[in-house]
């Protein structure tokens, strides 16, 4: 069967196949729009929110890490300042202890020297007293031999010896002043 040219169908006029395809397309579009696309959109939206939340958490963690780092640096700086202060206090205390020990040693040395001077002075006094007694005895004995009489009177001999020693002291002090 040959279709004459005049009877050929016009392609602008839809036929039944077109309407079936259109109906299948609309039905498929409705099903996709109703049951498939909303869960996909919901999953994509949830995924986008999760990504946004992860970025926000990452930013927050980064800011907390920066803040913790700044606090750590501040604590280190404070610790260094505290250590420097403690070292300085220790130096000052050491210097103070050294000064106190020097002062104590000097006072102890002065006390020892003073005790030494006092002991030397006491021994000198003792030696002078002993020498006076011996010189007096010797002088009296010698004077008795020279004079030819005994000068055994203790009072008189003590006065003579004292006067003699006083004269000697006077002579020594005048010679020391002349120098």
mmCIF file with all atom_site columns, C-alpha atoms in Angstrom:
data_model
loop_
_atom_site.group_PDB
_atom_site.id
_atom_site.type_symbol
_atom_site.label_atom_id
_atom_site.label_alt_id
_atom_site.label_comp_id
_atom_site.label_asym_id
_atom_site.label_entity_id
_atom_site.label_seq_id
_atom_site.pdbx_PDB_ins_code
_atom_site.Cartn_x
_atom_site.Cartn_y
_atom_site.Cartn_z
_atom_site.occupancy
_atom_site.B_iso_or_equiv
_atom_site.pdbx_formal_charge
_atom_site.auth_seq_id
_atom_site.auth_comp_id
_atom_site.auth_asym_id
_atom_site.auth_atom_id
_atom_site.pdbx_PDB_model_num
ATOM 1   C CA . UNK A 1 1   ? 0.000   0.000  0.000   1.00 0.00 ? 1   UNK A CA 1
ATOM 2   C CA . UNK A 1 2   ? 1.385   3.069  -1.067  1.00 0.00 ? 2   UNK A CA 1
ATOM 3   C CA . UNK A 1 3   ? 0.350   6.237  0.593   1.00 0.00 ? 3   UNK A CA 1
ATOM 4   C CA . UNK A 1 4   ? -0.151  9.041  -1.718  1.00 0.00 ? 4   UNK A CA 1
ATOM 5   C CA . UNK A 1 5   ? 1.874   12.177 -1.045  1.00 0.00 ? 5   UNK A CA 1
ATOM 6   C CA . UNK A 1 6   ? -1.137  14.213 -0.285  1.00 0.00 ? 6   UNK A CA 1
ATOM 7   C CA . UNK A 1 7   ? -2.168  11.915 2.449   1.00 0.00 ? 7   UNK A CA 1
ATOM 8   C CA . UNK A 1 8   ? 1.098   11.998 4.221   1.00 0.00 ? 8   UNK A CA 1
ATOM 9   C CA . UNK A 1 9   ? 0.827   13.102 7.794   1.00 0.00 ? 9   UNK A CA 1
ATOM 10  C CA . UNK A 1 10  ? 1.748   16.531 8.849   1.00 0.00 ? 10  UNK A CA 1
ATOM 11  C CA . UNK A 1 11  ? 4.595   16.428 11.375  1.00 0.00 ? 11  UNK A CA 1
ATOM 12  C CA . UNK A 1 12  ? 3.240   19.466 13.174  1.00 0.00 ? 12  UNK A CA 1
ATOM 13  C CA . UNK A 1 13  ? 0.076   17.700 14.109  1.00 0.00 ? 13  UNK A CA 1
ATOM 14  C CA . UNK A 1 14  ? 0.542   15.395 17.047  1.00 0.00 ? 14  UNK A CA 1
ATOM 15  C CA . UNK A 1 15  ? -0.460  11.795 16.766  1.00 0.00 ? 15  UNK A CA 1
ATOM 16  C CA . UNK A 1 16  ? -1.366  9.219  19.401  1.00 0.00 ? 16  UNK A CA 1
ATOM 17  C CA . UNK A 1 17  ? 2.245   8.140  20.019  1.00 0.00 ? 17  UNK A CA 1
ATOM 18  C CA . UNK A 1 18  ? 3.089   11.694 20.968  1.00 0.00 ? 18  UNK A CA 1
ATOM 19  C CA . UNK A 1 19  ? 0.344   11.804 23.563  1.00 0.00 ? 19  UNK A CA 1
ATOM 20  C CA . UNK A 1 20  ? 1.414   8.487  25.068  1.00 0.00 ? 20  UNK A CA 1
ATOM 21  C CA . UNK A 1 21  ? 5.030   9.663  25.219  1.00 0.00 ? 21  UNK A CA 1
ATOM 22  C CA . UNK A 1 22  ? 3.900   12.954 26.738  1.00 0.00 ? 22  UNK A CA 1
ATOM 23  C CA . UNK A 1 23  ? 1.786   11.149 29.308  1.00 0.00 ? 23  UNK A CA 1
ATOM 24  C CA . UNK A 1 24  ? 4.702   8.818  30.170  1.00 0.00 ? 24  UNK A CA 1
ATOM 25  C CA . UNK A 1 25  ? 7.031   11.821 30.480  1.00 0.00 ? 25  UNK A CA 1
ATOM 26  C CA . UNK A 1 26  ? 4.638   13.714 32.772  1.00 0.00 ? 26  UNK A CA 1
ATOM 27  C CA . UNK A 1 27  ? 4.042   10.603 34.885  1.00 0.00 ? 27  UNK A CA 1
ATOM 28  C CA . UNK A 1 28  ? 7.753   9.927  35.124  1.00 0.00 ? 28  UNK A CA 1
ATOM 29  C CA . UNK A 1 29  ? 8.418   13.629 35.938  1.00 0.00 ? 29  UNK A CA 1
ATOM 30  C CA . UNK A 1 30  ? 5.712   13.568 38.637  1.00 0.00 ? 30  UNK A CA 1
ATOM 31  C CA . UNK A 1 31  ? 7.137   10.396 40.203  1.00 0.00 ? 31  UNK A CA 1
ATOM 32  C CA . UNK A 1 32  ? 10.658  11.755 40.132  1.00 0.00 ? 32  UNK A CA 1
ATOM 33  C CA . UNK A 1 33  ? 9.553   15.129 41.495  1.00 0.00 ? 33  UNK A CA 1
ATOM 34  C CA . UNK A 1 34  ? 7.397   13.557 44.193  1.00 0.00 ? 34  UNK A CA 1
ATOM 35  C CA . UNK A 1 35  ? 9.444   10.583 45.408  1.00 0.00 ? 35  UNK A CA 1
ATOM 36  C CA . UNK A 1 36  ? 13.026  10.739 44.142  1.00 0.00 ? 36  UNK A CA 1
ATOM 37  C CA . UNK A 1 37  ? 14.138  14.383 44.025  1.00 0.00 ? 37  UNK A CA 1
ATOM 38  C CA . UNK A 1 38  ? 12.946  15.457 47.533  1.00 0.00 ? 38  UNK A CA 1
ATOM 39  C CA . UNK A 1 39  ? 15.056  12.821 49.351  1.00 0.00 ? 39  UNK A CA 1
ATOM 40  C CA . UNK A 1 40  ? 18.005  13.697 47.107  1.00 0.00 ? 40  UNK A CA 1
ATOM 41  C CA . UNK A 1 41  ? 17.516  17.420 47.835  1.00 0.00 ? 41  UNK A CA 1
ATOM 42  C CA . UNK A 1 42  ? 17.079  16.644 51.512  1.00 0.00 ? 42  UNK A CA 1
ATOM 43  C CA . UNK A 1 43  ? 20.322  14.575 51.525  1.00 0.00 ? 43  UNK A CA 1
ATOM 44  C CA . UNK A 1 44  ? 22.186  17.326 49.644  1.00 0.00 ? 44  UNK A CA 1
ATOM 45  C CA . UNK A 1 45  ? 20.879  19.991 52.013  1.00 0.00 ? 45  UNK A CA 1
ATOM 46  C CA . UNK A 1 46  ? 21.851  17.864 55.019  1.00 0.00 ? 46  UNK A CA 1
ATOM 47  C CA . UNK A 1 47  ? 25.284  17.306 53.483  1.00 0.00 ? 47  UNK A CA 1
ATOM 48  C CA . UNK A 1 48  ? 25.713  21.044 52.849  1.00 0.00 ? 48  UNK A CA 1
ATOM 49  C CA . UNK A 1 49  ? 24.703  21.814 56.452  1.00 0.00 ? 49  UNK A CA 1
ATOM 50  C CA . UNK A 1 50  ? 27.120  19.165 57.720  1.00 0.00 ? 50  UNK A CA 1
ATOM 51  C CA . UNK A 1 51  ? 29.906  20.685 55.629  1.00 0.00 ? 51  UNK A CA 1
ATOM 52  C CA . UNK A 1 52  ? 29.018  24.187 56.882  1.00 0.00 ? 52  UNK A CA 1
ATOM 53  C CA . UNK A 1 53  ? 28.997  22.878 60.458  1.00 0.00 ? 53  UNK A CA 1
ATOM 54  C CA . UNK A 1 54  ? 32.374  21.175 59.949  1.00 0.00 ? 54  UNK A CA 1
ATOM 55  C CA . UNK A 1 55  ? 33.799  24.438 58.554  1.00 0.00 ? 55  UNK A CA 1
ATOM 56  C CA . UNK A 1 56  ? 32.361  26.352 61.516  1.00 0.00 ? 56  UNK A CA 1
ATOM 57  C CA . UNK A 1 57  ? 33.774  23.759 63.930  1.00 0.00 ? 57  UNK A CA 1
ATOM 58  C CA . UNK A 1 58  ? 37.118  23.908 62.166  1.00 0.00 ? 58  UNK A CA 1
ATOM 59  C CA . UNK A 1 59  ? 37.154  27.715 62.421  1.00 0.00 ? 59  UNK A CA 1
ATOM 60  C CA . UNK A 1 60  ? 36.173  27.525 66.082  1.00 0.00 ? 60  UNK A CA 1
ATOM 61  C CA . UNK A 1 61  ? 38.863  24.914 66.760  1.00 0.00 ? 61  UNK A CA 1
ATOM 62  C CA . UNK A 1 62  ? 41.380  27.072 64.907  1.00 0.00 ? 62  UNK A CA 1
ATOM 63  C CA . UNK A 1 63  ? 40.445  30.137 66.963  1.00 0.00 ? 63  UNK A CA 1
ATOM 64  C CA . UNK A 1 64  ? 40.603  28.080 70.176  1.00 0.00 ? 64  UNK A CA 1
ATOM 65  C CA . UNK A 1 65  ? 44.005  26.712 69.138  1.00 0.00 ? 65  UNK A CA 1
ATOM 66  C CA . UNK A 1 66  ? 45.241  30.253 68.415  1.00 0.00 ? 66  UNK A CA 1
ATOM 67  C CA . UNK A 1 67  ? 43.867  31.435 71.753  1.00 0.00 ? 67  UNK A CA 1
ATOM 68  C CA . UNK A 1 68  ? 45.469  28.492 73.564  1.00 0.00 ? 68  UNK A CA 1
ATOM 69  C CA . UNK A 1 69  ? 48.749  29.216 71.792  1.00 0.00 ? 69  UNK A CA 1
ATOM 70  C CA . UNK A 1 70  ? 48.578  32.869 72.868  1.00 0.00 ? 70  UNK A CA 1
ATOM 71  C CA . UNK A 1 71  ? 47.803  31.828 76.455  1.00 0.00 ? 71  UNK A CA 1
ATOM 72  C CA . UNK A 1 72  ? 50.691  29.356 76.330  1.00 0.00 ? 72  UNK A CA 1
ATOM 73  C CA . UNK A 1 73  ? 53.070  32.040 75.074  1.00 0.00 ? 73  UNK A CA 1
ATOM 74  C CA . UNK A 1 74  ? 51.800  34.431 77.750  1.00 0.00 ? 74  UNK A CA 1
ATOM 75  C CA . UNK A 1 75  ? 52.336  31.768 80.419  1.00 0.00 ? 75  UNK A CA 1
ATOM 76  C CA . UNK A 1 76  ? 55.838  31.094 79.122  1.00 0.00 ? 76  UNK A CA 1
ATOM 77  C CA . UNK A 1 77  ? 56.596  34.820 79.185  1.00 0.00 ? 77  UNK A CA 1
ATOM 78  C CA . UNK A 1 78  ? 55.194  35.063 82.730  1.00 0.00 ? 78  UNK A CA 1
ATOM 79  C CA . UNK A 1 79  ? 57.236  32.035 83.773  1.00 0.00 ? 79  UNK A CA 1
ATOM 80  C CA . UNK A 1 80  ? 60.381  33.618 82.315  1.00 0.00 ? 80  UNK A CA 1
ATOM 81  C CA . UNK A 1 81  ? 59.665  36.871 84.136  1.00 0.00 ? 81  UNK A CA 1
ATOM 82  C CA . UNK A 1 82  ? 59.013  34.956 87.355  1.00 0.00 ? 82  UNK A CA 1
ATOM 83  C CA . UNK A 1 83  ? 62.235  32.964 86.922  1.00 0.00 ? 83  UNK A CA 1
ATOM 84  C CA . UNK A 1 84  ? 64.176  36.196 86.328  1.00 0.00 ? 84  UNK A CA 1
ATOM 85  C CA . UNK A 1 85  ? 62.597  37.734 89.430  1.00 0.00 ? 85  UNK A CA 1
ATOM 86  C CA . UNK A 1 86  ? 63.437  34.651 91.497  1.00 0.00 ? 86  UNK A CA 1
ATOM 87  C CA . UNK A 1 87  ? 67.040  34.716 90.231  1.00 0.00 ? 87  UNK A CA 1
ATOM 88  C CA . UNK A 1 88  ? 67.303  38.400 91.080  1.00 0.00 ? 88  UNK A CA 1
ATOM 89  C CA . UNK A 1 89  ? 65.854  37.781 94.557  1.00 0.00 ? 89  UNK A CA 1
ATOM 90  C CA . UNK A 1 90  ? 68.332  34.935 95.053  1.00 0.00 ? 90  UNK A CA 1
ATOM 91  C CA . UNK A 1 91  ? 71.213  37.205 93.984  1.00 0.00 ? 91  UNK A CA 1
ATOM 92  C CA . UNK A 1 92  ? 70.044  39.907 96.379  1.00 0.00 ? 92  UNK A CA 1
ATOM 93  C CA . UNK A 1 93  ? 69.666  37.403 99.213  1.00 0.00 ? 93  UNK A CA 1
ATOM 94  C CA . UNK A 1 94  ? 73.105  35.969 98.430  1.00 0.00 ? 94  UNK A CA 1
ATOM 95  C CA . UNK A 1 95  ? 74.653  39.434 98.457  1.00 0.00 ? 95  UNK A CA 1
ATOM 96  C CA . UNK A 1 96  ? 72.854  40.208 101.714 1.00 0.00 ? 96  UNK A CA 1
ATOM 97  C CA . UNK A 1 97  ? 74.050  36.954 103.292 1.00 0.00 ? 97  UNK A CA 1
ATOM 98  C CA . UNK A 1 98  ? 77.607  37.661 102.129 1.00 0.00 ? 98  UNK A CA 1
ATOM 99  C CA . UNK A 1 99  ? 77.435  41.188 103.565 1.00 0.00 ? 99  UNK A CA 1
ATOM 100 C CA . UNK A 1 100 ? 76.065  39.860 106.862 1.00 0.00 ? 100 UNK A CA 1
ATOM 101 C CA . UNK A 1 101 ? 78.775  37.200 107.013 1.00 0.00 ? 101 UNK A CA 1
ATOM 102 C CA . UNK A 1 102 ? 81.481  39.800 106.279 1.00 0.00 ? 102 UNK A CA 1
ATOM 103 C CA . UNK A 1 103 ? 80.090  42.075 108.954 1.00 0.00 ? 103 UNK A CA 1
ATOM 104 C CA . UNK A 1 104 ? 79.918  39.167 111.391 1.00 0.00 ? 104 UNK A CA 1
ATOM 105 C CA . UNK A 1 105 ? 83.481  38.120 110.503 1.00 0.00 ? 105 UNK A CA 1
ATOM 106 C CA . UNK A 1 106 ? 84.734  41.693 110.916 1.00 0.00 ? 106 UNK A CA 1
ATOM 107 C CA . UNK A 1 107 ? 83.024  42.050 114.288 1.00 0.00 ? 107 UNK A CA 1
ATOM 108 C CA . UNK A 1 108 ? 84.418  38.661 115.340 1.00 0.00 ? 108 UNK A CA 1
ATOM 109 C CA . UNK A 1 109 ? 87.897  39.714 114.175 1.00 0.00 ? 109 UNK A CA 1
ATOM 110 C CA . UNK A 1 110 ? 87.555  43.018 116.043 1.00 0.00 ? 110 UNK A CA 1
ATOM 111 C CA . UNK A 1 111 ? 86.451  41.148 119.160 1.00 0.00 ? 111 UNK A CA 1
ATOM 112 C CA . UNK A 1 112 ? 89.381  38.724 118.867 1.00 0.00 ? 112 UNK A CA 1
ATOM 113 C CA . UNK A 1 113 ? 91.836  41.623 118.348 1.00 0.00 ? 113 UNK A CA 1
ATOM 114 C CA . UNK A 1 114 ? 90.320  43.485 121.305 1.00 0.00 ? 114 UNK A CA 1
ATOM 115 C CA . UNK A 1 115 ? 90.588  40.368 123.481 1.00 0.00 ? 115 UNK A CA 1
ATOM 116 C CA . UNK A 1 116 ? 94.176  39.953 122.274 1.00 0.00 ? 116 UNK A CA 1
ATOM 117 C CA . UNK A 1 117 ? 94.980  43.559 123.153 1.00 0.00 ? 117 UNK A CA 1
ATOM 118 C CA . UNK A 1 118 ? 93.343  43.126 126.537 1.00 0.00 ? 118 UNK A CA 1
ATOM 119 C CA . UNK A 1 119 ? 95.288  39.920 127.156 1.00 0.00 ? 119 UNK A CA 1
ATOM 120 C CA . UNK A 1 120 ? 98.552  41.533 126.019 1.00 0.00 ? 120 UNK A CA 1
ATOM 121 C CA . UNK A 1 121 ? 97.829  44.528 128.254 1.00 0.00 ? 121 UNK A CA 1
ATOM 122 C CA . UNK A 1 122 ? 97.090  42.229 131.218 1.00 0.00 ? 122 UNK A CA 1
ATOM 123 C CA . UNK A 1 123 ? 100.266 40.242 130.587 1.00 0.00 ? 123 UNK A CA 1
ATOM 124 C CA . UNK A 1 124 ? 102.220 43.502 130.242 1.00 0.00 ? 124 UNK A CA 1
ATOM 125 C CA . UNK A 1 125 ? 100.801 44.740 133.535 1.00 0.00 ? 125 UNK A CA 1
ATOM 126 C CA . UNK A 1 126 ? 101.670 41.430 135.129 1.00 0.00 ? 126 UNK A CA 1
ATOM 127 C CA . UNK A 1 127 ? 105.187 41.537 133.636 1.00 0.00 ? 127 UNK A CA 1
ATOM 128 C CA . UNK A 1 128 ? 105.671 45.164 134.775 1.00 0.00 ? 128 UNK A CA 1
ATOM 129 C CA . UNK A 1 129 ? 104.524 44.269 138.285 1.00 0.00 ? 129 UNK A CA 1
ATOM 130 C CA . UNK A 1 130 ? 106.804 41.252 138.353 1.00 0.00 ? 130 UNK A CA 1
ATOM 131 C CA . UNK A 1 131 ? 109.730 43.294 137.004 1.00 0.00 ? 131 UNK A CA 1
ATOM 132 C CA . UNK A 1 132 ? 109.107 46.049 139.539 1.00 0.00 ? 132 UNK A CA 1
ATOM 133 C CA . UNK A 1 133 ? 109.247 43.546 142.336 1.00 0.00 ? 133 UNK A CA 1
ATOM 134 C CA . UNK A 1 134 ? 112.441 41.950 140.993 1.00 0.00 ? 134 UNK A CA 1
ATOM 135 C CA . UNK A 1 135 ? 114.076 45.265 140.097 1.00 0.00 ? 135 UNK A CA 1
ATOM 136 C CA . UNK A 1 136 ? 113.140 46.603 143.499 1.00 0.00 ? 136 UNK A CA 1
ATOM 137 C CA . UNK A 1 137 ? 114.677 43.621 145.243 1.00 0.00 ? 137 UNK A CA 1
ATOM 138 C CA . UNK A 1 138 ? 117.780 43.774 143.119 1.00 0.00 ? 138 UNK A CA 1
ATOM 139 C CA . UNK A 1 139 ? 118.102 47.536 143.508 1.00 0.00 ? 139 UNK A CA 1
ATOM 140 C CA . UNK A 1 140 ? 117.711 47.308 147.281 1.00 0.00 ? 140 UNK A CA 1
ATOM 141 C CA . UNK A 1 141 ? 120.266 44.539 147.511 1.00 0.00 ? 141 UNK A CA 1
ATOM 142 C CA . UNK A 1 142 ? 122.654 46.419 145.255 1.00 0.00 ? 142 UNK A CA 1
ATOM 143 C CA . UNK A 1 143 ? 122.141 49.679 147.114 1.00 0.00 ? 143 UNK A CA 1
ATOM 144 C CA . UNK A 1 144 ? 122.717 47.861 150.411 1.00 0.00 ? 144 UNK A CA 1
ATOM 145 C CA . UNK A 1 145 ? 126.015 46.500 149.109 1.00 0.00 ? 145 UNK A CA 1
ATOM 146 C CA . UNK A 1 146 ? 127.074 49.892 147.812 1.00 0.00 ? 146 UNK A CA 1
ATOM 147 C CA . UNK A 1 147 ? 126.148 51.737 150.975 1.00 0.00 ? 147 UNK A CA 1
ATOM 148 C CA . UNK A 1 148 ? 127.356 48.971 153.156 1.00 0.00 ? 148 UNK A CA 1
ATOM 149 C CA . UNK A 1 149 ? 124.203 48.672 155.193 1.00 0.00 ? 149 UNK A CA 1
ATOM 150 C CA . UNK A 1 150 ? 121.178 46.594 154.839 1.00 0.00 ? 150 UNK A CA 1
ATOM 151 C CA . UNK A 1 151 ? 118.088 48.287 153.408 1.00 0.00 ? 151 UNK A CA 1
ATOM 152 C CA . UNK A 1 152 ? 115.696 45.614 154.400 1.00 0.00 ? 152 UNK A CA 1
ATOM 153 C CA . UNK A 1 153 ? 112.898 47.951 155.460 1.00 0.00 ? 153 UNK A CA 1
ATOM 154 C CA . UNK A 1 154 ? 110.169 47.009 153.003 1.00 0.00 ? 154 UNK A CA 1
ATOM 155 C CA . UNK A 1 155 ? 108.315 50.268 153.187 1.00 0.00 ? 155 UNK A CA 1
ATOM 156 C CA . UNK A 1 156 ? 111.290 52.421 152.577 1.00 0.00 ? 156 UNK A CA 1
ATOM 157 C CA . UNK A 1 157 ? 112.645 50.193 149.834 1.00 0.00 ? 157 UNK A CA 1
ATOM 158 C CA . UNK A 1 158 ? 109.220 50.128 148.109 1.00 0.00 ? 158 UNK A CA 1
ATOM 159 C CA . UNK A 1 159 ? 109.108 53.961 148.142 1.00 0.00 ? 159 UNK A CA 1
ATOM 160 C CA . UNK A 1 160 ? 112.619 54.215 146.743 1.00 0.00 ? 160 UNK A CA 1
ATOM 161 C CA . UNK A 1 161 ? 111.841 51.682 143.995 1.00 0.00 ? 161 UNK A CA 1
ATOM 162 C CA . UNK A 1 162 ? 108.572 53.391 143.096 1.00 0.00 ? 162 UNK A CA 1
ATOM 163 C CA . UNK A 1 163 ? 110.289 56.770 142.884 1.00 0.00 ? 163 UNK A CA 1
ATOM 164 C CA . UNK A 1 164 ? 113.047 55.301 140.767 1.00 0.00 ? 164 UNK A CA 1
ATOM 165 C CA . UNK A 1 165 ? 110.593 53.663 138.353 1.00 0.00 ? 165 UNK A CA 1
ATOM 166 C CA . UNK A 1 166 ? 108.494 56.843 138.151 1.00 0.00 ? 166 UNK A CA 1
ATOM 167 C CA . UNK A 1 167 ? 111.632 58.771 137.247 1.00 0.00 ? 167 UNK A CA 1
ATOM 168 C CA . UNK A 1 168 ? 112.389 56.169 134.580 1.00 0.00 ? 168 UNK A CA 1
ATOM 169 C CA . UNK A 1 169 ? 108.841 56.468 133.136 1.00 0.00 ? 169 UNK A CA 1
ATOM 170 C CA . UNK A 1 170 ? 109.179 60.257 133.027 1.00 0.00 ? 170 UNK A CA 1
ATOM 171 C CA . UNK A 1 171 ? 112.471 60.003 131.209 1.00 0.00 ? 171 UNK A CA 1
ATOM 172 C CA . UNK A 1 172 ? 111.057 57.492 128.712 1.00 0.00 ? 172 UNK A CA 1
ATOM 173 C CA . UNK A 1 173 ? 107.982 59.628 127.935 1.00 0.00 ? 173 UNK A CA 1
ATOM 174 C CA . UNK A 1 174 ? 110.067 62.787 127.460 1.00 0.00 ? 174 UNK A CA 1
ATOM 175 C CA . UNK A 1 175 ? 112.410 60.914 125.099 1.00 0.00 ? 175 UNK A CA 1
ATOM 176 C CA . UNK A 1 176 ? 109.411 59.523 123.158 1.00 0.00 ? 176 UNK A CA 1
ATOM 177 C CA . UNK A 1 177 ? 107.894 63.018 122.886 1.00 0.00 ? 177 UNK A CA 1
ATOM 178 C CA . UNK A 1 178 ? 111.202 64.435 121.644 1.00 0.00 ? 178 UNK A CA 1
ATOM 179 C CA . UNK A 1 179 ? 111.312 61.963 118.807 1.00 0.00 ? 179 UNK A CA 1
#
